[in-house]
Coordinates of N, CA and C in Angstrom, one line a residue:
X1 N 176.0 183.2 132.3 CA 176.3 183.0 130.8 C 176.5 184.5 130.5
X2 N 176.0 185.6 131.3 CA 176.4 186.8 130.9 C 177.9 187.3 131.3
X3 N 178.5 186.7 132.2 CA 180.0 186.9 132.7 C 180.6 186.1 131.4
X4 N 180.3 185.1 131.2 CA 181.1 184.6 130.0 C 181.2 185.1 128.8
X5 N 180.0 185.7 128.1 CA 179.9 186.5 127.2 C 181.0 187.5 127.2
X6 N 180.9 188.3 128.3 CA 181.3 189.5 128.8 C 182.6 189.3 128.6
X7 N 183.5 188.2 129.2 CA 184.8 187.9 128.9 C 185.3 187.9 127.8
X8 N 184.2 187.1 126.8 CA 184.4 186.7 125.4 C 184.5 188.3 124.6
X9 N 183.7 189.0 125.0 CA 183.9 190.1 124.2 C 184.9 191.3 124.3
X10 N 185.5 191.2 125.7 CA 186.4 191.9 126.2 C 187.8 191.6 125.7
X11 N 187.8 189.8 125.5 CA 189.4 189.5 125.2 C 189.3 189.1 123.7
X12 N 188.0 188.9 122.9 CA 188.2 188.4 121.6 C 189.0 189.2 120.4
X13 N 189.3 190.6 120.9 CA 190.3 191.3 119.8 C 191.7 190.8 119.9
X14 N 192.1 190.3 121.3 CA 193.6 189.9 121.4 C 193.7 188.6 120.6
X15 N 192.7 187.8 120.2 CA 193.0 186.7 119.6 C 193.9 186.7 118.5
X16 N 193.9 188.2 117.6 CA 194.2 188.5 116.5 C 196.1 188.3 117.0
X17 N 196.2 188.8 118.2 CA 197.5 189.2 118.9 C 198.1 187.8 119.5
X18 N 198.1 186.6 118.8 CA 198.3 185.8 119.7 C 199.7 185.6 120.6
X19 N 200.6 186.4 120.0 CA 201.8 186.4 120.7 C 202.8 187.8 120.3
X20 N 201.8 188.7 121.1 CA 202.5 190.1 121.2 C 203.5 190.2 121.7
X21 N 204.3 191.3 121.7 CA 205.9 191.7 122.2 C 206.2 191.2 123.3
X22 N 206.9 190.3 123.6 CA 207.2 189.6 124.7 C 208.8 190.2 125.1
X23 N 208.7 190.3 126.4 CA 210.0 190.8 127.1 C 211.5 190.1 126.3
X24 N 212.5 191.0 126.1 CA 213.5 190.6 125.4 C 215.0 189.8 126.1
X25 N 214.6 189.7 127.4 CA 215.7 189.7 128.0 C 215.9 187.8 128.4
X26 N 215.2 187.3 128.1 CA 215.2 185.5 127.9 C 215.3 184.9 129.4
X27 N 215.1 185.6 130.4 CA 215.3 185.0 131.7 C 213.9 184.8 132.4
X28 N 213.7 184.3 133.9 CA 212.2 184.2 134.5 C 211.5 185.0 133.9
X29 N 211.7 186.4 133.7 CA 210.5 187.3 133.7 C 210.4 187.1 132.7
X30 N 211.0 186.9 131.6 CA 210.4 186.8 130.0 C 209.6 185.4 129.7
X31 N 210.2 184.6 130.4 CA 209.4 183.1 130.6 C 208.2 183.4 130.9
X32 N 208.0 183.9 132.3 CA 206.6 184.1 133.0 C 205.8 184.9 132.3
X33 N 206.1 185.9 131.5 CA 205.5 186.6 130.7 C 204.5 186.2 129.7
X34 N 205.5 185.1 129.1 CA 205.2 184.4 127.7 C 203.7 183.9 127.7
X35 N 203.4 182.9 128.6 CA 202.1 182.2 128.6 C 200.9 183.4 128.8
X36 N 201.2 184.7 129.4 CA 200.2 185.5 129.9 C 199.9 186.3 128.7
X37 N 200.7 186.5 127.9 CA 200.7 187.6 126.9 C 200.1 186.9 125.5
X38 N 199.9 185.6 125.2 CA 198.9 185.0 124.5 C 197.7 184.6 124.5
X39 N 196.7 185.3 124.4 CA 194.8 184.9 124.6 C 195.2 183.6 124.4
X40 N 195.7 182.8 123.3 CA 195.5 181.4 123.1 C 196.1 180.5 124.1
X41 N 197.4 181.2 124.9 CA 197.5 180.6 125.9 C 197.0 180.4 127.0
X42 N 196.5 181.5 127.3 CA 195.7 181.7 128.7 C 194.3 180.9 128.8
X43 N 193.7 181.0 127.6 CA 192.5 180.4 127.7 C 192.5 178.8 127.7
X44 N 193.6 178.3 127.0 CA 193.8 177.0 127.1 C 194.4 176.7 128.4
X45 N 195.2 177.0 129.0 CA 195.9 176.6 130.4 C 194.9 176.7 131.5
X46 N 193.6 178.0 131.6 CA 192.6 178.2 132.2 C 191.7 176.9 131.9
X47 N 191.5 176.4 130.9 CA 190.6 175.3 130.4 C 191.0 174.2 131.5
X48 N 192.4 173.7 131.4 CA 193.0 172.6 132.1 C 192.4 172.5 133.7
X49 N 192.7 173.7 134.0 CA 192.2 173.9 135.4 C 190.5 173.7 135.5
X50 N 189.7 174.1 134.7 CA 188.0 174.1 134.5 C 187.8 172.7 134.2
X51 N 188.7 171.8 133.7 CA 188.4 170.2 133.1 C 188.6 169.6 134.5
X52 N 190.0 170.0 135.3 CA 190.2 169.3 136.2 C 189.1 169.6 137.4
X53 N 188.8 170.4 137.7 CA 187.6 170.8 138.3 C 186.3 170.1 138.5
X54 N 186.0 170.1 137.0 CA 184.8 169.3 136.8 C 184.7 167.9 136.6
X55 N 186.1 167.4 136.5 CA 186.2 165.8 136.8 C 186.3 165.5 138.2
X56 N 187.0 166.4 138.9 CA 186.9 166.1 140.6 C 188.1 165.0 140.7
X57 N 187.7 164.4 142.2 CA 188.8 163.4 142.3 C 190.1 163.9 142.4
X58 N 190.9 162.5 141.7 CA 192.2 162.7 141.5 C 192.8 163.7 140.4
X59 N 192.0 164.2 139.8 CA 192.1 164.7 138.5 C 193.3 165.9 138.3
X60 N 192.8 167.0 139.6 CA 193.8 168.2 139.7 C 195.3 167.9 139.9
X61 N 195.5 167.0 140.5 CA 197.0 166.7 140.7 C 197.6 166.5 139.2
X62 N 196.7 165.3 138.4 CA 197.3 164.7 137.5 C 197.3 165.5 136.2
X63 N 196.1 166.3 136.0 CA 196.6 167.1 135.0 C 197.1 168.4 135.2
X64 N 197.1 168.8 136.4 CA 197.9 170.1 136.6 C 199.2 169.7 136.6
X65 N 200.0 168.5 136.7 CA 201.1 168.1 136.6 C 201.6 167.8 135.1
X66 N 200.6 167.0 134.5 CA 200.6 166.4 133.0 C 201.0 167.6 132.2
X67 N 200.5 168.4 132.2 CA 200.6 169.7 131.2 C 201.9 170.0 131.3
X68 N 202.2 170.9 132.8 CA 203.9 171.6 132.7 C 204.9 170.4 132.4
X69 N 204.4 169.3 132.7 CA 206.1 168.3 132.6 C 206.1 168.0 130.9
X70 N 204.9 167.8 130.3 CA 204.8 167.9 128.9 C 205.2 169.1 128.4
X71 N 204.8 169.9 129.1 CA 205.2 171.4 128.1 C 206.8 171.5 128.4
X72 N 207.3 171.2 129.6 CA 208.7 171.2 129.4 C 209.7 170.5 128.6
X73 N 209.0 169.2 128.2 CA 209.5 168.5 126.9 C 209.4 169.3 125.5
X74 N 208.0 169.8 125.5 CA 207.8 170.7 124.2 C 208.8 171.6 124.1
X75 N 209.3 172.5 125.5 CA 210.0 173.4 125.2 C 211.5 173.3 125.1
X76 N 211.8 172.0 125.6 CA 213.3 171.5 125.0 C 213.2 171.5 123.8
X77 N 212.3 170.5 123.2 CA 212.1 170.5 121.6 C 212.4 171.7 120.6
X78 N 211.6 172.9 121.3 CA 211.6 174.2 120.6 C 213.1 174.7 120.8
X79 N 213.4 174.7 122.1 CA 214.6 175.3 122.1 C 215.7 174.8 121.6
X80 N 215.6 173.6 121.3 CA 216.8 172.8 120.4 C 216.5 173.1 118.9
X81 N 215.6 173.7 118.4 CA 214.9 173.7 117.4 C 214.7 172.3 116.5
X82 N 214.3 171.7 117.3 CA 213.6 170.4 116.7 C 211.9 170.8 116.2
X83 N 212.1 170.6 114.9 CA 210.5 171.0 114.2 C 209.4 170.4 114.8
X84 N 208.1 170.7 114.7 CA 207.2 170.2 115.4 C 206.1 171.1 114.3
X85 N 205.4 170.2 113.3 CA 204.5 171.0 112.5 C 203.2 171.3 113.3
X86 N 202.7 172.4 112.6 CA 201.4 173.0 113.2 C 201.5 173.5 114.7
X87 N 202.5 174.1 114.7 CA 202.4 174.4 116.5 C 201.4 175.3 116.8
X88 N 201.2 176.4 115.9 CA 200.2 177.3 116.3 C 198.6 176.7 116.2
X89 N 198.6 175.8 115.4 CA 197.3 175.0 115.1 C 196.9 174.0 116.3
X90 N 198.0 173.7 116.8 CA 197.9 172.6 117.9 C 197.5 173.5 119.2
X91 N 198.0 174.7 119.2 CA 197.6 175.3 120.5 C 196.4 176.1 120.3
X92 N 195.9 176.3 119.5 CA 194.4 176.8 118.9 C 193.5 175.4 119.3
X93 N 194.0 174.4 118.7 CA 193.0 172.9 118.8 C 192.7 172.5 120.5
X94 N 193.9 173.0 121.1 CA 193.8 172.8 122.7 C 192.8 173.3 123.2
X95 N 192.6 174.8 123.2 CA 191.4 175.6 123.5 C 190.1 175.0 122.8
X96 N 190.0 174.6 121.7 CA 188.8 174.2 121.4 C 188.3 172.7 122.2
X97 N 189.5 171.8 122.1 CA 189.1 170.4 122.7 C 189.0 170.6 124.0
X98 N 189.5 171.3 124.7 CA 189.6 171.1 125.9 C 188.4 171.9 126.4
X99 N 187.9 173.3 125.7 CA 186.9 174.1 126.0 C 185.6 173.3 125.7
X100 N 185.5 172.4 124.7 CA 184.6 171.5 124.7 C 183.9 170.7 125.6
X101 N 185.3 170.1 126.0 CA 185.1 169.0 127.1 C 184.8 169.5 128.7
X102 N 185.0 171.0 128.8 CA 184.4 171.6 129.6 C 183.0 172.0 129.5
X103 N 182.5 172.4 128.4 CA 181.4 172.8 127.9 C 180.3 171.2 128.1
X104 N 180.7 170.5 127.6 CA 179.7 169.1 127.7 C 179.9 168.7 128.7
X105 N 180.9 168.9 129.5 CA 181.0 168.3 130.8 C 181.7 166.6 130.9
X106 N 182.2 166.5 129.9 CA 183.0 165.3 129.2 C 183.9 164.6 130.6
X107 N 183.4 163.6 130.8 CA 184.3 162.6 131.9 C 184.8 161.6 131.3
X108 N 186.2 161.5 130.6 CA 186.7 160.3 129.9 C 187.4 159.8 131.1
X109 N 188.0 158.7 130.8 CA 188.9 158.0 132.1 C 190.2 159.0 132.3
X110 N 190.7 159.1 133.7 CA 191.6 160.0 133.8 C 193.0 160.0 133.0
X111 N 193.1 158.9 132.9 CA 194.5 158.5 131.8 C 194.2 159.4 130.6
X112 N 193.2 159.2 129.9 CA 192.6 159.5 128.7 C 192.9 161.1 128.8
X113 N 192.3 161.6 129.6 CA 192.1 163.2 129.9 C 193.6 163.4 130.2
X114 N 194.3 162.9 131.0 CA 195.8 163.2 131.1 C 196.8 163.3 129.8
X115 N 196.2 162.3 128.9 CA 197.0 162.1 127.8 C 196.7 163.3 126.9
X116 N 195.3 163.6 126.8 CA 195.0 164.7 125.9 C 195.7 166.1 126.2
X117 N 195.8 166.5 127.6 CA 196.3 167.5 128.2 C 197.7 167.3 127.9
X118 N 198.5 166.2 128.0 CA 200.0 166.3 128.1 C 200.1 166.6 126.4
X119 N 199.5 165.8 125.3 CA 199.7 166.0 123.9 C 199.6 167.6 123.6
X120 N 198.6 168.5 124.0 CA 198.4 169.6 123.6 C 199.8 170.5 124.5
X121 N 199.9 170.2 125.4 CA 201.2 170.9 126.0 C 202.4 171.1 125.3
X122 N 202.5 170.0 124.7 CA 203.7 169.9 123.7 C 203.9 171.0 122.8
X123 N 202.6 171.2 122.1 CA 202.6 172.3 121.4 C 203.0 174.0 122.2
X124 N 202.5 173.8 123.1 CA 202.6 175.1 124.0 C 203.7 175.3 124.3
X125 N 204.5 174.1 125.0 CA 205.9 174.2 125.5 C 206.7 174.5 124.0
X126 N 206.6 173.8 123.1 CA 207.6 174.1 121.8 C 207.2 175.5 121.2
X127 N 206.3 176.2 121.6 CA 205.9 177.7 121.2 C 206.9 178.5 122.2
X128 N 206.9 178.0 123.6 CA 207.8 178.7 124.4 C 209.2 178.5 124.0
X129 N 209.4 177.3 124.0 CA 211.0 177.3 123.8 C 211.4 177.9 122.2
X130 N 210.7 177.8 121.3 CA 211.2 178.5 119.9 C 211.4 179.9 119.9
X131 N 210.5 180.6 121.0 CA 210.4 182.1 121.2 C 211.1 182.5 122.1
X132 N 211.7 181.9 122.8 CA 213.0 182.0 123.9 C 213.9 182.9 123.0
X133 N 214.2 184.2 123.8 CA 215.2 185.2 123.1 C 216.6 184.6 122.8
X134 N 217.0 184.5 121.9 CA 218.7 184.1 121.6 C 219.6 183.8 122.8
X135 N 219.4 185.3 123.5 CA 220.7 185.7 124.6 C 220.2 185.0 125.7
X136 N 218.6 184.2 125.6 CA 218.3 183.8 127.0 C 218.7 182.4 127.7
X137 N 218.8 182.0 128.9 CA 218.9 181.4 129.7 C 217.6 180.4 129.9
X138 N 217.7 179.3 129.2 CA 216.5 178.2 129.2 C 216.0 177.7 130.8
X139 N 216.8 177.5 131.6 CA 216.4 177.2 133.0 C 215.4 178.4 133.6
X140 N 216.0 179.4 133.8 CA 215.0 180.4 134.4 C 214.0 180.7 133.4
X141 N 214.3 180.8 132.2 CA 213.1 181.1 131.3 C 211.7 179.9 131.3
X142 N 212.4 178.7 131.3 CA 211.4 177.5 131.7 C 210.7 177.6 133.0
X143 N 211.4 177.9 134.0 CA 210.7 178.3 135.3 C 209.9 179.1 135.5
X144 N 210.0 180.1 134.6 CA 209.1 181.3 134.7 C 207.8 181.0 133.6
X145 N 207.7 180.3 132.6 CA 206.6 179.9 131.6 C 205.7 178.8 132.5
X146 N 206.9 178.0 133.4 CA 206.0 176.8 134.1 C 205.3 177.6 135.0
X147 N 205.8 178.5 136.0 CA 205.2 178.9 137.0 C 203.6 179.4 136.5
X148 N 204.0 180.7 135.6 CA 202.9 181.4 135.0 C 201.7 180.1 134.7
X149 N 202.0 179.2 133.8 CA 201.2 177.8 133.5 C 200.2 177.5 134.8
X150 N 201.1 176.7 135.5 CA 200.5 176.7 137.0 C 199.5 177.5 137.3
X151 N 199.9 178.8 137.7 CA 199.3 179.6 138.1 C 197.6 180.0 137.2
X152 N 197.8 179.8 136.3 CA 196.7 180.1 135.5 C 195.9 178.5 135.5
X153 N 196.4 177.4 135.7 CA 195.5 176.0 136.1 C 195.1 176.5 137.3
X154 N 195.8 176.8 137.9 CA 195.2 176.7 139.6 C 193.9 177.8 139.4
X155 N 194.2 179.0 138.8 CA 193.1 180.1 138.3 C 191.5 179.4 138.0
X156 N 192.2 178.6 136.9 CA 191.2 177.8 135.9 C 189.9 176.5 137.1
X157 N 191.3 176.1 137.9 CA 190.5 175.0 138.7 C 190.0 175.8 140.1
X158 N 190.3 177.1 140.7 CA 189.5 177.8 141.4 C 188.3 178.1 140.8
X159 N 188.1 178.9 139.6 CA 186.7 179.2 139.1 C 186.0 178.0 139.1
X160 N 186.3 176.6 138.6 CA 185.8 175.8 138.2 C 184.9 175.1 139.9
X161 N 185.8 175.2 140.7 CA 185.5 174.7 142.0 C 184.3 175.6 142.7
X162 N 184.7 177.1 142.4 CA 183.5 177.9 143.3 C 182.4 177.9 142.3
X163 N 182.5 177.6 140.9 CA 181.4 177.4 140.0 C 180.6 176.2 140.5
X164 N 181.3 175.3 140.9 CA 180.1 173.8 141.4 C 179.1 174.5 142.6
X165 N 179.7 175.5 143.2 CA 178.8 175.7 144.6 C 178.2 176.8 144.2
X166 N 178.7 177.9 143.3 CA 177.6 179.3 143.1 C 178.1 179.7 141.9
X167 N 177.3 179.9 141.0 CA 176.0 179.8 140.6 C 175.8 178.2 139.9
X168 N 176.7 177.5 139.9 CA 176.4 176.0 139.6 C 177.3 175.7 138.2
X169 N 177.3 174.6 137.6 CA 178.3 173.9 137.0 C 178.1 174.9 135.4
X170 N 177.2 175.7 135.4 CA 176.8 176.2 134.0 C 177.9 177.4 133.9
X171 N 178.3 177.8 135.0 CA 179.7 179.0 134.7 C 180.7 178.4 134.1
X172 N 181.1 177.3 134.7 CA 182.0 176.5 133.9 C 181.8 176.2 132.5
X173 N 180.5 175.6 132.5 CA 180.4 175.3 130.9 C 180.2 176.5 130.1
X174 N 179.7 177.4 130.4 CA 180.0 178.5 129.6 C 181.2 178.9 129.5
X175 N 182.0 179.0 130.5 CA 183.4 179.4 130.2 C 183.9 178.5 129.3
X176 N 183.8 177.1 129.2 CA 184.2 176.3 128.5 C 183.8 176.2 127.4
X177 N 182.6 176.8 126.9 CA 182.2 177.2 125.3 C 182.8 178.6 124.9
X178 N 182.9 179.7 125.6 CA 184.1 180.8 125.4 C 185.3 180.5 124.9
X179 N 186.0 179.6 125.6 CA 187.0 179.4 125.2 C 187.3 178.2 124.2
X180 N 186.5 177.5 123.9 CA 186.5 176.9 122.4 C 186.4 177.7 121.5
X181 N 185.2 179.0 121.4 CA 185.1 179.7 120.6 C 186.7 180.9 120.5
X182 N 187.1 181.1 121.5 CA 188.4 181.8 121.3 C 189.6 180.9 120.5
X183 N 189.5 179.9 120.7 CA 190.3 178.7 120.3 C 190.0 178.4 118.7
X184 N 188.5 178.6 118.2 CA 188.2 178.8 117.2 C 188.4 179.7 116.4
X185 N 188.7 181.0 116.7 CA 188.9 182.1 116.2 C 190.3 182.1 115.9
X186 N 191.0 181.7 116.7 CA 192.8 181.5 116.5 C 192.9 180.7 115.6
X187 N 192.2 179.7 115.3 CA 192.5 178.9 114.4 C 192.1 179.1 113.2
X188 N 190.9 179.9 113.0 CA 190.4 180.5 111.7 C 191.4 181.7 111.4
X189 N 192.2 182.3 112.2 CA 193.2 183.3 112.1 C 194.0 182.8 111.3
X190 N 194.9 181.5 111.9 CA 195.7 181.0 110.9 C 195.6 180.6 109.5
X191 N 194.3 180.4 108.8 CA 193.9 180.1 107.9 C 193.6 181.1 107.0
X192 N 193.3 182.3 107.8 CA 193.1 183.5 106.7 C 194.6 184.5 106.6

């Protein structure tokens, strides 16, 4: 729990900077950096990996594919200027819902977990697509944000799998609580 609290204290000031200055080129590097520069994105994507680890079995390939595929669809909508209401609230809610699922070790049917992850991924993708620089090229930009997302998912999966061995499931559950708190602060920041 100390590790989770330390991470929370170190990262919480960044919640106010949900999408700090991204690279301007609009290519692969810009797309890759986008999910990494917003704490709201980082914690949600790590949470997907943590949840996949806690669900075990076939959850990892399903959740870690459902999120990027739905995110690409959301990115295409955003790049095409198709409006999606409450995008930032949806991103914050993804951290809350998936963080709580990890914290409480919820084990819904795998299809339901996949639908939850995919639904939230559309919001993340939409943000990536709408924030692509005007001069950007969608294909390399999307490849960048998908790769960064997969790496964050794998980081969460790795932490979750190691946490099952030592120090036990409390590490993942504590991180789930921190992720839900970060999402709550981001959601509260939208209201203020």
